[in-house]
Short mmCIF file of C-alpha atoms in Angstrom, two decimals:
data_model
loop_
_atom_site.label_atom_id
_atom_site.label_comp_id
_atom_site.label_asym_id
_atom_site.label_seq_id
_atom_site.Cartn_x
_atom_site.Cartn_y
_atom_site.Cartn_z
CA MET X 543 122.33 71.90 92.26
CA THR X 544 125.57 73.73 92.86
CA ALA X 545 125.89 77.38 93.80
CA PHE X 546 127.30 78.15 90.33
CA GLN X 547 124.26 76.61 88.66
CA LEU X 548 121.94 78.59 90.92
CA MET X 549 123.70 81.84 90.08
CA ASN X 550 123.53 81.22 86.33
CA ARG X 551 119.88 80.26 86.12
CA THR X 552 117.77 82.31 83.80
CA PRO X 553 115.39 84.60 85.65
CA LYS X 554 111.68 83.97 85.50
CA LYS X 555 109.77 85.62 82.72
CA PRO X 556 107.60 88.59 83.70
CA ASN X 557 104.52 86.69 82.53
CA ASP X 558 105.31 83.89 84.98
CA MET X 559 105.40 86.40 87.83
CA LYS X 560 102.12 87.94 86.66
CA LYS X 561 100.53 84.51 86.74
CA TYR X 562 101.97 83.88 90.19
CA HIS X 563 100.58 87.15 91.58
CA LEU X 564 97.18 86.50 90.02
CA ILE X 565 97.03 82.93 91.36
CA MET X 566 98.01 84.03 94.86
CA GLU X 567 95.50 86.87 94.72
CA LYS X 568 92.70 84.44 93.86
CA PHE X 569 93.94 81.97 96.49
CA TRP X 570 93.60 84.54 99.27
CA LEU X 571 90.18 85.63 98.04
CA ILE X 572 88.95 82.02 98.08
CA ALA X 573 90.57 81.46 101.50
CA ALA X 574 88.77 84.56 102.82
CA ILE X 575 85.40 83.41 101.52
CA LEU X 576 85.75 79.84 102.77
CA SER X 577 87.06 80.85 106.17
CA PHE X 578 84.22 83.37 106.55
CA VAL X 579 81.64 80.70 105.72
CA TYR X 580 83.27 78.36 108.24
CA ALA X 581 83.34 81.13 110.87
CA VAL X 582 79.63 81.82 110.38
CA TYR X 583 78.91 78.11 110.69
CA MET X 584 80.94 77.81 113.90
CA ILE X 585 79.32 80.91 115.38
CA GLY X 586 75.89 79.49 114.54
CA LYS X 587 76.79 76.19 116.15
CA PHE X 588 78.64 77.36 119.30
CA GLY X 589 77.83 81.06 119.66
CA LEU X 590 79.88 84.21 119.23
CA ILE X 591 81.62 84.05 122.59
CA GLU X 592 83.08 80.58 122.08
CA SER X 593 83.93 80.82 118.39
CA GLY X 594 84.43 84.51 117.68
CA ILE X 595 88.14 83.84 117.13
CA TYR X 596 87.20 82.16 113.83
CA LEU X 597 86.47 85.64 112.46
CA VAL X 598 90.17 86.52 112.61
CA MET X 599 91.20 84.33 109.67
CA PRO X 600 88.83 85.94 107.14
CA PHE X 601 90.19 89.37 108.06
CA ILE X 602 93.78 88.18 107.65
CA ALA X 603 92.95 86.54 104.31
CA VAL X 604 91.20 89.70 103.07
CA ALA X 605 94.23 91.77 104.10
CA LEU X 606 96.56 89.43 102.21
CA TYR X 607 94.24 89.48 99.19
CA TYR X 608 94.28 93.27 99.17
CA LEU X 609 98.07 93.29 99.56
CA ARG X 610 98.45 90.97 96.55
CA TYR X 611 95.95 93.02 94.53
CA TYR X 612 97.73 96.28 95.35
CA THR X 613 101.13 94.76 94.54
CA ARG X 614 99.92 93.43 91.18
CA LYS X 615 98.35 96.75 90.20
CA ARG X 616 101.47 98.68 91.24
CA ILE X 617 103.72 96.37 89.19
CA GLU X 618 101.42 96.67 86.16
CA LYS X 619 101.46 100.46 86.49
CA GLU X 620 105.27 100.54 86.70
CA GLU X 621 105.57 98.26 83.66
CA GLU X 622 103.20 100.50 81.72
CA GLN X 623 105.24 103.59 82.64
CA ASN X 624 108.46 101.84 81.58
CA ARG X 625 106.96 100.89 78.22
CA ASN X 626 105.85 104.46 77.57
CA LYS X 627 109.34 105.90 78.18
#
């Protein structure tokens, strides 16, 4: 694809971006749940001292989930305000 073709592409529809944000939001929620279950399993198997680091990933995934959720809600609020103007 040439640079000219890239510049003249039609932008994504807002609904496509809504779907993307919703999918990524759910992805991070599922990642948080699964990584927490795995962390609990590893802590049960090896103890907290040896496998406490596995608790870091669920916290990161929850933070990313919240960031996606907040971003989606903010975008929806801005779109609603723009429609009401």
